[in-house]
Short mmCIF file of N, CA, C and O in Angstrom, two decimals:
data_model
loop_
_atom_site.label_atom_id
_atom_site.label_comp_id
_atom_site.label_asym_id
_atom_site.label_seq_id
_atom_site.Cartn_x
_atom_site.Cartn_y
_atom_site.Cartn_z
N MET U 1 106.18 77.90 77.04
CA MET U 1 106.18 78.21 78.27
C MET U 1 104.93 78.78 78.80
O MET U 1 104.51 79.77 78.54
N ASN U 2 104.53 78.45 80.04
CA ASN U 2 103.22 78.91 80.35
C ASN U 2 103.41 80.06 81.27
O ASN U 2 104.48 80.25 82.10
N ALA U 3 102.50 81.04 81.21
CA ALA U 3 102.33 82.14 81.98
C ALA U 3 102.19 81.78 83.71
O ALA U 3 101.54 80.78 83.83
N PRO U 4 103.13 82.46 84.53
CA PRO U 4 102.67 81.99 86.06
C PRO U 4 101.28 82.54 86.23
O PRO U 4 100.84 83.47 85.91
N ASN U 5 100.71 81.63 87.18
CA ASN U 5 99.42 82.06 87.63
C ASN U 5 99.36 82.96 88.78
O ASN U 5 100.51 83.55 89.05
N VAL U 6 98.38 83.34 89.17
CA VAL U 6 98.07 84.67 89.85
C VAL U 6 98.89 84.44 91.22
O VAL U 6 99.60 85.15 91.80
N ASP U 7 98.74 83.16 91.86
CA ASP U 7 99.50 82.97 93.27
C ASP U 7 100.87 83.06 93.06
O ASP U 7 101.65 83.54 93.87
N GLU U 8 101.61 82.39 91.95
CA GLU U 8 102.80 82.47 91.64
C GLU U 8 103.46 84.26 91.50
O GLU U 8 104.33 84.43 91.98
N LEU U 9 102.68 84.75 90.71
CA LEU U 9 103.06 86.25 90.52
C LEU U 9 102.91 86.94 91.90
O LEU U 9 103.70 87.76 92.05
N LEU U 10 102.13 86.72 92.61
CA LEU U 10 102.08 87.28 93.78
C LEU U 10 103.30 87.01 94.86
O LEU U 10 103.83 87.90 95.39
N ARG U 11 103.49 85.90 94.92
CA ARG U 11 104.74 85.21 95.52
C ARG U 11 106.04 85.95 95.19
O ARG U 11 106.82 86.33 95.75
N GLN U 12 105.89 86.00 93.77
CA GLN U 12 107.29 86.44 93.02
C GLN U 12 107.19 88.24 93.39
O GLN U 12 108.29 88.86 93.77
N GLY U 13 106.18 88.84 93.36
CA GLY U 13 106.09 90.32 93.53
C GLY U 13 106.51 90.57 95.13
O GLY U 13 107.19 91.65 95.38
N ILE U 14 106.16 89.72 96.04
CA ILE U 14 106.22 89.86 97.43
C ILE U 14 107.70 89.67 97.74
O ILE U 14 108.38 90.51 98.45
N GLU U 15 108.35 88.69 96.87
CA GLU U 15 109.80 88.21 96.94
C GLU U 15 110.67 89.69 96.44
O GLU U 15 111.61 90.16 97.13
N ASP U 16 110.24 90.16 95.49
CA ASP U 16 110.76 91.30 95.01
C ASP U 16 110.64 92.62 95.83
O ASP U 16 111.66 93.32 95.99
N VAL U 17 109.54 92.77 96.39
CA VAL U 17 109.27 93.67 97.51
C VAL U 17 110.29 93.61 98.44
O VAL U 17 111.24 94.59 99.08
N ARG U 18 110.52 92.46 99.16
CA ARG U 18 111.54 92.26 100.29
C ARG U 18 112.94 92.11 99.83
O ARG U 18 113.75 92.65 100.74
N ASN U 19 113.16 92.08 98.57
CA ASN U 19 114.66 92.15 98.00
C ASN U 19 114.85 93.62 97.49
O ASN U 19 115.94 93.85 97.11
N GLY U 20 113.77 94.49 97.80
CA GLY U 20 114.16 95.78 97.30
C GLY U 20 113.97 96.17 95.79
O GLY U 20 114.51 97.37 95.37
N ASN U 21 113.35 95.43 95.06
CA ASN U 21 113.12 95.42 93.62
C ASN U 21 111.94 95.89 93.36
O ASN U 21 111.02 95.15 92.87
N ARG U 22 111.64 97.12 93.69
CA ARG U 22 110.31 97.82 93.85
C ARG U 22 109.81 97.93 92.12
O ARG U 22 108.59 97.67 91.99
N SER U 23 110.64 98.22 91.30
CA SER U 23 110.09 98.22 89.84
C SER U 23 109.31 96.88 89.42
O SER U 23 108.38 96.83 88.89
N ALA U 24 110.14 95.85 89.75
CA ALA U 24 109.67 94.32 89.29
C ALA U 24 108.66 93.94 90.16
O ALA U 24 107.57 93.34 89.46
N ALA U 25 108.66 94.30 91.41
CA ALA U 25 107.55 94.18 92.23
C ALA U 25 106.31 94.81 91.90
O ALA U 25 105.25 94.03 91.72
N ARG U 26 106.51 96.02 91.50
CA ARG U 26 105.31 96.81 91.08
C ARG U 26 104.59 96.17 89.50
O ARG U 26 103.41 95.99 89.62
N GLN U 27 105.49 95.89 88.71
CA GLN U 27 104.94 95.17 87.58
C GLN U 27 104.20 93.85 87.84
O GLN U 27 103.09 93.64 87.26
N LYS U 28 104.72 93.24 88.83
CA LYS U 28 104.14 91.66 88.93
C LYS U 28 102.79 92.10 89.77
O LYS U 28 101.85 91.44 89.51
N LEU U 29 102.63 92.78 90.81
CA LEU U 29 101.68 93.07 91.73
C LEU U 29 100.51 93.98 90.89
O LEU U 29 99.35 93.51 90.80
N GLU U 30 100.91 94.64 89.98
CA GLU U 30 99.94 95.31 88.95
C GLU U 30 99.07 94.28 88.25
O GLU U 30 97.98 94.24 88.09
N LYS U 31 99.96 93.17 87.65
CA LYS U 31 99.55 92.11 86.84
C LYS U 31 98.51 91.30 87.79
O LYS U 31 97.55 90.74 87.33
N VAL U 32 98.94 91.06 88.87
CA VAL U 32 98.20 90.13 90.04
C VAL U 32 96.68 90.88 90.24
O VAL U 32 95.71 90.14 90.01
N VAL U 33 96.70 92.25 90.31
CA VAL U 33 95.61 92.86 90.60
C VAL U 33 94.54 92.79 89.40
O VAL U 33 93.41 93.11 89.27
N GLU U 34 95.18 92.99 88.16
CA GLU U 34 94.66 93.11 86.83
C GLU U 34 93.92 91.72 86.52
O GLU U 34 92.90 91.61 86.07
N LEU U 35 94.62 90.58 86.93
CA LEU U 35 94.05 89.36 86.71
C LEU U 35 92.92 88.82 87.73
O LEU U 35 92.07 88.34 87.67
N ASP U 36 93.27 89.40 88.87
CA ASP U 36 92.20 89.20 90.17
C ASP U 36 91.88 90.39 90.91
O ASP U 36 92.73 90.75 91.90
N GLU U 37 91.14 91.21 90.27
CA GLU U 37 90.79 92.46 91.15
C GLU U 37 90.40 92.47 92.62
O GLU U 37 90.36 93.35 93.40
N ASN U 38 89.93 91.04 93.00
CA ASN U 38 89.63 90.70 94.35
C ASN U 38 90.83 90.28 95.22
O ASN U 38 90.75 89.85 96.59
N SER U 39 92.17 90.42 94.94
CA SER U 39 93.37 89.91 95.52
C SER U 39 93.59 90.91 96.45
O SER U 39 94.28 91.97 96.28
N GLU U 40 93.14 90.66 97.97
CA GLU U 40 93.48 91.34 98.90
C GLU U 40 95.02 91.63 99.00
O GLU U 40 95.42 92.91 99.35
N LYS U 41 95.62 90.61 99.03
CA LYS U 41 97.14 90.83 99.45
C LYS U 41 97.64 91.33 98.07
O LYS U 41 98.79 92.13 98.42
N GLY U 42 97.40 91.24 96.93
CA GLY U 42 97.82 92.00 95.76
C GLY U 42 97.89 93.34 96.06
O GLY U 42 98.73 94.10 95.83
N TRP U 43 96.68 94.02 96.34
CA TRP U 43 96.55 95.40 96.63
C TRP U 43 97.33 95.94 97.72
O TRP U 43 97.78 96.90 97.50
N LEU U 44 97.22 95.02 98.83
CA LEU U 44 97.91 95.48 100.03
C LEU U 44 99.41 95.73 99.63
O LEU U 44 100.16 96.59 100.06
N TRP U 45 100.09 94.60 98.97
CA TRP U 45 101.43 94.77 98.66
C TRP U 45 101.79 95.74 97.60
O TRP U 45 102.78 96.36 97.70
N LEU U 46 100.79 95.89 96.57
CA LEU U 46 100.97 97.05 95.71
C LEU U 46 101.10 98.30 96.25
O LEU U 46 101.84 99.19 95.84
N ALA U 47 100.18 98.43 97.43
CA ALA U 47 100.32 99.81 98.04
C ALA U 47 101.83 100.15 98.53
O ALA U 47 101.99 101.22 98.59
N SER U 48 102.61 99.13 98.97
CA SER U 48 103.89 99.37 99.44
C SER U 48 104.92 99.66 98.37
O SER U 48 106.20 100.13 98.66
N VAL U 49 104.58 99.51 97.09
CA VAL U 49 105.55 100.03 96.05
C VAL U 49 105.04 101.07 94.98
O VAL U 49 106.06 101.34 94.19
N VAL U 50 103.99 101.36 95.05
CA VAL U 50 103.47 102.74 94.22
C VAL U 50 104.07 103.80 94.59
O VAL U 50 104.59 104.15 95.69
N ASP U 51 103.96 104.91 93.65
CA ASP U 51 104.90 106.10 93.81
C ASP U 51 104.20 107.23 94.70
O ASP U 51 104.94 107.91 95.41
N THR U 52 103.19 107.23 94.72
CA THR U 52 102.23 108.56 95.18
C THR U 52 101.23 108.16 96.03
O THR U 52 100.90 107.12 96.29
N ASP U 53 101.22 108.88 97.30
CA ASP U 53 100.00 108.77 98.13
C ASP U 53 98.69 108.46 97.56
O ASP U 53 97.81 107.82 98.33
N GLN U 54 98.66 109.20 96.39
CA GLN U 54 97.14 109.04 95.93
C GLN U 54 97.04 107.67 95.51
O GLN U 54 95.87 106.86 95.53
N GLU U 55 98.09 107.11 94.70
CA GLU U 55 98.14 105.42 94.41
C GLU U 55 98.02 104.59 95.49
O GLU U 55 97.25 103.63 95.66
N LYS U 56 98.62 105.14 96.47
CA LYS U 56 98.43 104.03 97.87
C LYS U 56 97.13 104.17 98.42
O LYS U 56 96.47 103.22 99.03
N ARG U 57 96.38 105.30 98.44
CA ARG U 57 94.96 105.58 98.65
C ARG U 57 94.03 104.56 98.03
O ARG U 57 93.22 104.00 98.60
N VAL U 58 94.30 104.51 96.90
CA VAL U 58 93.44 103.77 95.90
C VAL U 58 93.64 102.47 96.19
O VAL U 58 92.76 101.45 96.39
N CYS U 59 94.93 101.80 96.33
CA CYS U 59 95.29 100.51 96.49
C CYS U 59 94.57 100.03 97.99
O CYS U 59 94.02 99.04 98.20
N LEU U 60 94.87 100.91 99.05
CA LEU U 60 94.32 100.68 100.37
C LEU U 60 92.69 100.49 100.50
O LEU U 60 92.15 99.91 101.05
N GLY U 61 92.33 101.50 99.68
CA GLY U 61 90.62 101.58 99.46
C GLY U 61 90.13 100.46 98.92
O GLY U 61 89.29 99.84 99.45
N ASN U 62 90.87 99.84 97.83
CA ASN U 62 90.49 98.42 97.17
C ASN U 62 90.55 97.47 98.43
O ASN U 62 89.95 96.52 98.40
N VAL U 63 91.76 97.44 98.97
CA VAL U 63 91.71 96.38 100.11
C VAL U 63 90.46 96.38 101.04
O VAL U 63 90.04 95.50 101.45
N LEU U 64 90.27 97.50 101.53
CA LEU U 64 89.00 97.91 102.45
C LEU U 64 87.85 97.68 101.95
O LEU U 64 86.82 97.08 102.46
N HIS U 65 87.76 97.70 100.72
CA HIS U 65 86.54 97.36 99.90
C HIS U 65 86.31 95.65 99.87
O HIS U 65 85.13 95.33 99.88
N ILE U 66 87.65 95.10 99.56
CA ILE U 66 87.43 93.60 99.58
C ILE U 66 87.16 93.15 100.93
O ILE U 66 86.67 92.32 101.18
N ASN U 67 87.80 93.74 101.97
CA ASN U 67 87.83 93.13 103.34
C ASN U 67 87.88 94.56 104.42
O ASN U 67 89.10 95.11 104.58
N PRO U 68 86.64 94.91 104.64
CA PRO U 68 86.46 96.07 105.59
C PRO U 68 87.29 95.91 107.09
O PRO U 68 87.36 96.76 107.60
N ALA U 69 87.32 94.75 107.46
CA ALA U 69 88.20 94.37 108.54
C ALA U 69 89.92 94.30 108.57
O ALA U 69 90.54 94.08 109.31
N ASN U 70 90.19 94.73 107.58
CA ASN U 70 91.77 94.70 107.43
C ASN U 70 92.31 95.96 108.03
O ASN U 70 92.31 96.89 107.71
N ASP U 71 92.75 95.59 109.47
CA ASP U 71 93.27 96.83 110.15
C ASP U 71 94.57 97.09 109.62
O ASP U 71 94.89 98.60 109.82
N ARG U 72 95.44 96.42 109.00
CA ARG U 72 96.54 97.05 108.36
C ARG U 72 96.45 97.85 107.35
O ARG U 72 96.96 99.17 107.37
N ALA U 73 95.38 97.70 106.46
CA ALA U 73 95.17 98.81 105.46
C ALA U 73 94.41 100.15 106.16
O ALA U 73 94.92 101.22 105.63
N ARG U 74 93.56 99.70 107.10
CA ARG U 74 92.90 100.90 107.56
C ARG U 74 93.87 101.77 108.28
O ARG U 74 93.65 102.92 108.25
N LYS U 75 94.93 101.42 109.25
CA LYS U 75 95.89 102.08 109.77
C LYS U 75 96.86 102.64 108.76
O LYS U 75 97.19 103.84 108.96
N ALA U 76 97.33 101.96 107.64
CA ALA U 76 97.97 102.83 106.67
C ALA U 76 97.33 103.99 106.05
O ALA U 76 97.82 104.82 105.70
N LEU U 77 95.92 103.68 105.76
CA LEU U 77 95.09 104.90 105.12
C LEU U 77 95.00 105.94 106.29
O LEU U 77 95.05 107.01 105.71
N GLU U 78 94.84 105.67 107.41
CA GLU U 78 94.72 106.78 108.43
C GLU U 78 95.91 107.46 108.37
O GLU U 78 95.95 108.63 108.71
N ALA U 79 96.90 106.82 108.44
CA ALA U 79 98.35 107.54 108.48
C ALA U 79 98.58 108.42 107.28
O ALA U 79 99.08 109.42 107.33
N LEU U 80 98.18 108.08 106.16
CA LEU U 80 97.99 108.79 104.92
C LEU U 80 97.21 110.04 105.15
O LEU U 80 97.80 111.15 104.64
N GLU U 81 96.13 109.75 105.65
CA GLU U 81 95.24 110.94 105.84
C GLU U 81 95.80 111.97 106.90
O GLU U 81 95.78 113.00 106.61
N GLU U 82 96.49 111.46 107.84
CA GLU U 82 97.13 112.33 109.01
C GLU U 82 98.41 112.89 108.21
O GLU U 82 98.47 114.40 108.41
N LYS U 83 98.88 112.43 107.55
CA LYS U 83 100.02 113.01 106.64
C LYS U 83 99.59 114.34 105.83
O LYS U 83 100.09 115.24 105.69
N LYS U 84 98.43 113.92 105.08
CA LYS U 84 97.67 115.01 104.28
C LYS U 84 97.40 115.93 104.98
O LYS U 84 97.50 117.28 104.48
N LYS U 85 96.64 115.91 106.31
CA LYS U 85 96.40 117.00 107.00
C LYS U 85 97.73 117.77 107.67
O LYS U 85 97.58 119.14 107.44
N GLN U 86 98.74 117.25 107.81
CA GLN U 86 99.95 117.67 108.37
C GLN U 86 100.56 118.69 107.13
O GLN U 86 100.74 119.87 107.25
N GLN U 87 100.42 118.06 106.11
CA GLN U 87 100.93 118.89 104.96
C GLN U 87 99.97 120.06 104.48
O GLN U 87 100.66 120.97 104.17
N ALA U 88 98.84 119.97 104.56
CA ALA U 88 97.92 121.18 104.67
C ALA U 88 98.30 122.27 105.12
O ALA U 88 97.98 123.48 105.10
N SER U 89 98.57 121.78 106.66
CA SER U 89 98.75 122.76 107.74
C SER U 89 100.16 123.57 107.65
O SER U 89 100.22 124.65 108.07
N GLU U 90 101.13 123.01 106.86
CA GLU U 90 102.32 123.41 106.61
C GLU U 90 102.29 124.28 105.29
O GLU U 90 103.47 124.90 105.13
N GLU U 91 101.55 124.04 104.42
CA GLU U 91 101.43 124.69 103.03
C GLU U 91 101.44 126.15 103.13
O GLU U 91 100.91 126.92 104.17
N GLU U 92 102.21 126.95 102.45
CA GLU U 92 102.16 128.19 102.42
C GLU U 92 100.84 128.84 102.02
O GLU U 92 100.12 128.41 101.15
N VAL U 93 100.42 129.99 102.95
CA VAL U 93 99.03 130.58 102.32
C VAL U 93 99.36 131.99 102.16
O VAL U 93 98.74 132.35 101.07
N MET U 94 100.75 132.31 102.24
CA MET U 94 101.06 133.55 101.78
C MET U 94 102.54 133.32 101.55
O MET U 94 103.18 132.54 102.38
N PRO U 95 103.37 133.91 100.80
CA PRO U 95 104.90 133.86 100.53
C PRO U 95 105.49 133.77 101.74
O PRO U 95 105.49 134.93 102.53
N GLY U 96 106.22 132.60 102.15
CA GLY U 96 107.30 132.68 103.54
C GLY U 96 106.39 132.14 104.60
O GLY U 96 106.76 132.32 105.61
N ILE U 97 104.91 132.35 104.58
CA ILE U 97 104.09 132.09 106.03
C ILE U 97 103.27 130.75 105.60
O ILE U 97 102.44 130.80 104.67
N SER U 98 103.50 129.78 106.40
CA SER U 98 102.66 128.55 106.40
C SER U 98 101.23 128.94 107.20
O SER U 98 101.22 129.61 107.78
N ARG U 99 100.48 127.94 106.70
CA ARG U 99 99.13 127.90 107.63
C ARG U 99 99.33 127.95 108.86
O ARG U 99 98.56 128.36 109.87
N ARG U 100 100.08 127.04 109.56
CA ARG U 100 100.47 126.86 110.78
C ARG U 100 100.91 128.15 111.49
O ARG U 100 100.65 128.55 112.60
N GLN U 101 101.76 128.71 110.88
CA GLN U 101 102.47 129.89 111.50
C GLN U 101 101.43 131.11 111.42
O GLN U 101 101.09 131.80 112.13
N LEU U 102 100.42 131.18 110.36
CA LEU U 102 99.48 131.96 110.39
C LEU U 102 98.55 131.91 111.48
O LEU U 102 98.08 132.72 112.10
N THR U 103 97.98 130.72 111.85
CA THR U 103 97.25 130.40 112.92
C THR U 103 97.84 130.61 114.19
O THR U 103 97.22 131.29 115.04
N MET U 104 99.21 130.61 114.35
CA MET U 104 100.20 130.78 115.47
C MET U 104 100.07 132.42 115.73
O MET U 104 99.87 132.83 116.87
N ILE U 105 100.08 133.09 114.58
CA ILE U 105 100.10 134.53 114.86
C ILE U 105 98.63 135.13 115.17
O ILE U 105 98.42 135.98 116.00
N GLY U 106 97.73 134.59 114.56
CA GLY U 106 96.33 134.94 114.64
C GLY U 106 95.75 134.52 116.08
O GLY U 106 94.99 135.09 116.66
N GLY U 107 96.57 133.44 116.65
CA GLY U 107 95.77 132.96 117.76
C GLY U 107 96.60 133.73 119.06
O GLY U 107 96.32 133.89 120.17
N ALA U 108 97.76 134.69 118.81
CA ALA U 108 98.64 135.31 119.80
C ALA U 108 97.82 136.41 120.39
O ALA U 108 96.93 137.24 119.86
#
């Protein structure tokens, strides 16, 4: 039996994403980008099934490296950066006190 080609793997991976089968989708999409590191669609879809924000940043960064005009990837990366800033402002700087609370106290 022949191994599926990159386009077929990509199609199957996208179908798995749409059917909610993240694990199978991730395996197929990782294989896609392994076989074709310039697969813009492969990286973009892989970003939707990886586990961490750091992995998403890598995938989206690869999309933008391949195609700097990809608005979808740019917007997703901007949203991740905004989320990171929000989390940083809410992290505790002292036990029980978030950075945001400390800023509000200092600004009052």
